[in-house]
Amino acid sequence: MNEPQPKYSLVLETPAASPEDTHRHYTNKLAVETDVSDVRYDMLHGLNEFTLIDVRSRKAYGECRIPGAMNLPSGEIDEKTTASLPKDRVIVVYCWGPACNGGTKGAARLSGLGFRVKEMLGGIEYWRREGNPVEGALGEEATLVG
């Protein structure tokens, strides 16, 4: 009789972390990320404990943005451009969407300047996909990608 050949697991090739290490990993991840629905929930309930920053270009921001967001393109973040931002508030940054790393770059630059920052996963693309309001010259007609 032919016995089945052992199969190699790509999932288990690297052993799973301990529950403690896994908990620490995901807690740390949540400390630096948020998502569209959490941002919208806070906005709807008047929980304005964070500053929302769109790190896309001025053009993209002018065409379509989340209401209440300020614009600070990620490549322009430095001590001078952030001088008026309060360091006692968390900053939430967003970019185009999952394929854009502008939010990550903005968060890195801001945290390097001493700000507490979270990146909004999904960016304006998922903000719009979830049916949330936008403002700007083109609003809903603006492109979903940069």
mmCIF file of C-alpha atoms in Angstrom:
data_model
loop_
_atom_site.group_PDB
_atom_site.id
_atom_site.type_symbol
_atom_site.label_atom_id
_atom_site.label_comp_id
_atom_site.label_asym_id
_atom_site.label_seq_id
_atom_site.Cartn_x
_atom_site.Cartn_y
_atom_site.Cartn_z
ATOM 1 C CA MET A 1 0.000 0.000 0.000
ATOM 2 C CA ASN A 2 1.126 3.473 -0.759
ATOM 3 C CA GLU A 3 1.024 5.689 2.276
ATOM 4 C CA PRO A 4 0.259 9.368 1.742
ATOM 5 C CA GLN A 5 3.336 11.511 1.572
ATOM 6 C CA PRO A 6 3.711 14.029 4.390
ATOM 7 C CA LYS A 7 2.707 17.473 3.286
ATOM 8 C CA TYR A 8 4.677 20.596 3.991
ATOM 9 C CA SER A 9 2.685 23.411 5.632
ATOM 10 C CA LEU A 10 3.483 26.883 4.459
ATOM 11 C CA VAL A 11 1.263 28.231 7.247
ATOM 12 C CA LEU A 12 3.154 26.391 9.960
ATOM 13 C CA GLU A 13 6.619 26.586 8.419
ATOM 14 C CA THR A 14 7.289 29.403 10.892
ATOM 15 C CA PRO A 15 5.883 28.454 14.286
ATOM 16 C CA ALA A 16 3.082 30.626 15.644
ATOM 17 C CA ALA A 17 4.032 33.114 18.331
ATOM 18 C CA SER A 18 2.996 32.650 21.916
ATOM 19 C CA PRO A 19 -0.353 34.148 22.929
ATOM 20 C CA GLU A 20 1.532 36.791 24.928
ATOM 21 C CA ASP A 21 3.718 37.793 21.978
ATOM 22 C CA THR A 22 0.697 37.805 19.671
ATOM 23 C CA HIS A 23 -1.266 40.005 22.073
ATOM 24 C CA ARG A 24 1.645 42.444 22.360
ATOM 25 C CA HIS A 25 2.012 42.567 18.557
ATOM 26 C CA TYR A 26 -1.645 43.386 17.900
ATOM 27 C CA THR A 27 -1.873 45.844 20.771
ATOM 28 C CA ASN A 28 1.183 47.661 19.401
ATOM 29 C CA LYS A 29 -0.374 47.641 15.931
ATOM 30 C CA LEU A 30 -3.580 49.213 17.254
ATOM 31 C CA ALA A 31 -1.494 51.891 18.995
ATOM 32 C CA VAL A 32 -0.316 53.200 15.598
ATOM 33 C CA GLU A 33 -3.302 52.420 13.356
ATOM 34 C CA THR A 34 -6.986 53.184 13.241
ATOM 35 C CA ASP A 35 -9.574 52.658 10.544
ATOM 36 C CA VAL A 36 -12.228 54.557 8.650
ATOM 37 C CA SER A 37 -15.150 53.333 10.746
ATOM 38 C CA ASP A 38 -13.451 54.281 14.026
ATOM 39 C CA VAL A 39 -12.627 57.778 12.764
ATOM 40 C CA ARG A 40 -16.185 58.231 11.475
ATOM 41 C CA TYR A 41 -17.661 56.952 14.752
ATOM 42 C CA ASP A 42 -15.663 59.484 16.776
ATOM 43 C CA MET A 43 -16.591 62.304 14.413
ATOM 44 C CA LEU A 44 -20.296 61.425 14.560
ATOM 45 C CA HIS A 45 -20.215 61.343 18.352
ATOM 46 C CA GLY A 46 -18.304 64.592 18.815
ATOM 47 C CA LEU A 47 -15.196 62.840 20.075
ATOM 48 C CA ASN A 48 -12.733 65.325 18.653
ATOM 49 C CA GLU A 49 -9.677 64.278 20.612
ATOM 50 C CA PHE A 50 -7.487 63.987 17.518
ATOM 51 C CA THR A 51 -6.319 66.154 14.637
ATOM 52 C CA LEU A 52 -7.085 64.707 11.192
ATOM 53 C CA ILE A 53 -4.436 65.389 8.543
ATOM 54 C CA ASP A 54 -4.669 64.593 4.835
ATOM 55 C CA VAL A 55 -1.079 64.037 3.697
ATOM 56 C CA ARG A 56 -1.876 64.012 -0.032
ATOM 57 C CA SER A 57 -1.014 66.857 -2.383
ATOM 58 C CA ARG A 58 -2.723 70.240 -2.146
ATOM 59 C CA LYS A 59 -4.435 69.512 -5.467
ATOM 60 C CA ALA A 60 -5.884 66.197 -4.276
ATOM 61 C CA TYR A 61 -6.952 67.774 -0.980
ATOM 62 C CA GLY A 62 -8.644 70.669 -2.800
ATOM 63 C CA GLU A 63 -10.585 68.270 -5.005
ATOM 64 C CA CYS A 64 -11.799 65.849 -2.321
ATOM 65 C CA ARG A 65 -11.161 65.524 1.393
ATOM 66 C CA ILE A 66 -12.700 64.373 4.631
ATOM 67 C CA PRO A 67 -14.631 67.242 6.251
ATOM 68 C CA GLY A 68 -12.577 68.797 9.019
ATOM 69 C CA ALA A 69 -9.244 67.447 7.787
ATOM 70 C CA MET A 70 -6.339 69.811 7.371
ATOM 71 C CA ASN A 71 -3.778 69.389 4.602
ATOM 72 C CA LEU A 72 -0.093 68.815 5.172
ATOM 73 C CA PRO A 73 1.554 66.898 2.312
ATOM 74 C CA SER A 74 3.814 64.183 3.702
ATOM 75 C CA GLY A 75 6.875 65.503 1.871
ATOM 76 C CA GLU A 76 6.476 68.904 3.518
ATOM 77 C CA ILE A 77 6.303 67.745 7.125
ATOM 78 C CA ASP A 78 9.056 69.367 9.158
ATOM 79 C CA GLU A 79 9.512 71.464 12.308
ATOM 80 C CA LYS A 80 8.396 74.643 10.545
ATOM 81 C CA THR A 81 5.202 73.254 8.975
ATOM 82 C CA THR A 82 4.150 71.553 12.214
ATOM 83 C CA ALA A 83 4.972 74.393 14.594
ATOM 84 C CA SER A 84 1.300 75.251 15.150
ATOM 85 C CA LEU A 85 0.173 71.650 15.785
ATOM 86 C CA PRO A 86 -0.498 70.786 19.431
ATOM 87 C CA LYS A 87 1.700 67.975 20.727
ATOM 88 C CA ASP A 88 -0.872 66.982 23.344
ATOM 89 C CA ARG A 89 -3.336 65.693 20.703
ATOM 90 C CA VAL A 90 -3.079 62.512 18.698
ATOM 91 C CA ILE A 91 -2.756 63.101 14.966
ATOM 92 C CA VAL A 92 -4.553 60.786 12.542
ATOM 93 C CA VAL A 93 -3.093 60.836 9.037
ATOM 94 C CA TYR A 94 -4.557 59.498 5.822
ATOM 95 C CA CYS A 95 -3.530 59.213 2.198
ATOM 96 C CA TRP A 96 -5.167 57.711 -0.909
ATOM 97 C CA GLY A 97 -5.751 54.117 0.155
ATOM 98 C CA PRO A 98 -4.178 50.760 0.941
ATOM 99 C CA ALA A 99 -1.708 50.991 -1.950
ATOM 100 C CA CYS A 100 -0.402 54.405 -0.844
ATOM 101 C CA ASN A 101 2.373 54.760 1.707
ATOM 102 C CA GLY A 102 2.050 58.530 2.075
ATOM 103 C CA GLY A 103 0.190 58.065 5.358
ATOM 104 C CA THR A 104 3.013 55.855 6.623
ATOM 105 C CA LYS A 105 5.600 58.427 5.563
ATOM 106 C CA GLY A 106 3.612 61.213 7.195
ATOM 107 C CA ALA A 107 3.221 59.242 10.413
ATOM 108 C CA ALA A 108 6.955 58.493 10.479
ATOM 109 C CA ARG A 109 7.870 62.141 9.963
ATOM 110 C CA LEU A 110 5.387 63.411 12.534
ATOM 111 C CA SER A 111 6.376 60.863 15.173
ATOM 112 C CA GLY A 112 10.017 61.752 14.519
ATOM 113 C CA LEU A 113 9.098 65.324 15.464
ATOM 114 C CA GLY A 114 7.573 64.201 18.755
ATOM 115 C CA PHE A 115 3.898 63.822 17.812
ATOM 116 C CA ARG A 116 1.698 60.879 18.743
ATOM 117 C CA VAL A 117 0.298 59.572 15.460
ATOM 118 C CA LYS A 118 -2.047 56.949 14.067
ATOM 119 C CA GLU A 119 -2.473 56.100 10.405
ATOM 120 C CA MET A 120 -6.052 55.674 9.150
ATOM 121 C CA LEU A 121 -6.061 52.410 7.220
ATOM 122 C CA GLY A 122 -7.861 52.532 3.891
ATOM 123 C CA GLY A 123 -7.331 56.247 3.366
ATOM 124 C CA ILE A 124 -9.823 58.409 1.544
ATOM 125 C CA GLU A 125 -10.578 55.533 -0.836
ATOM 126 C CA TYR A 126 -12.186 53.461 1.902
ATOM 127 C CA TRP A 127 -13.671 56.538 3.530
ATOM 128 C CA ARG A 128 -15.599 57.040 0.305
ATOM 129 C CA ARG A 129 -16.304 53.325 -0.280
ATOM 130 C CA GLU A 130 -18.021 53.237 3.114
ATOM 131 C CA GLY A 131 -20.300 56.078 1.996
ATOM 132 C CA ASN A 132 -18.907 58.779 4.260
ATOM 133 C CA PRO A 133 -19.195 62.445 3.300
ATOM 134 C CA VAL A 134 -16.483 64.340 1.475
ATOM 135 C CA GLU A 135 -16.003 67.962 0.546
ATOM 136 C CA GLY A 136 -13.911 69.769 -2.043
ATOM 137 C CA ALA A 137 -14.128 71.114 -5.573
ATOM 138 C CA LEU A 138 -14.902 67.701 -7.095
ATOM 139 C CA GLY A 139 -16.234 65.861 -4.077
ATOM 140 C CA GLU A 140 -17.585 62.441 -5.076
ATOM 141 C CA GLU A 141 -16.479 63.010 -8.682
ATOM 142 C CA ALA A 142 -12.793 63.088 -7.704
ATOM 143 C CA THR A 143 -10.607 60.155 -8.646
ATOM 144 C CA LEU A 144 -10.174 57.406 -6.048
ATOM 145 C CA VAL A 145 -6.462 57.037 -6.690
ATOM 146 C CA GLY A 146 -3.525 59.387 -6.934
#
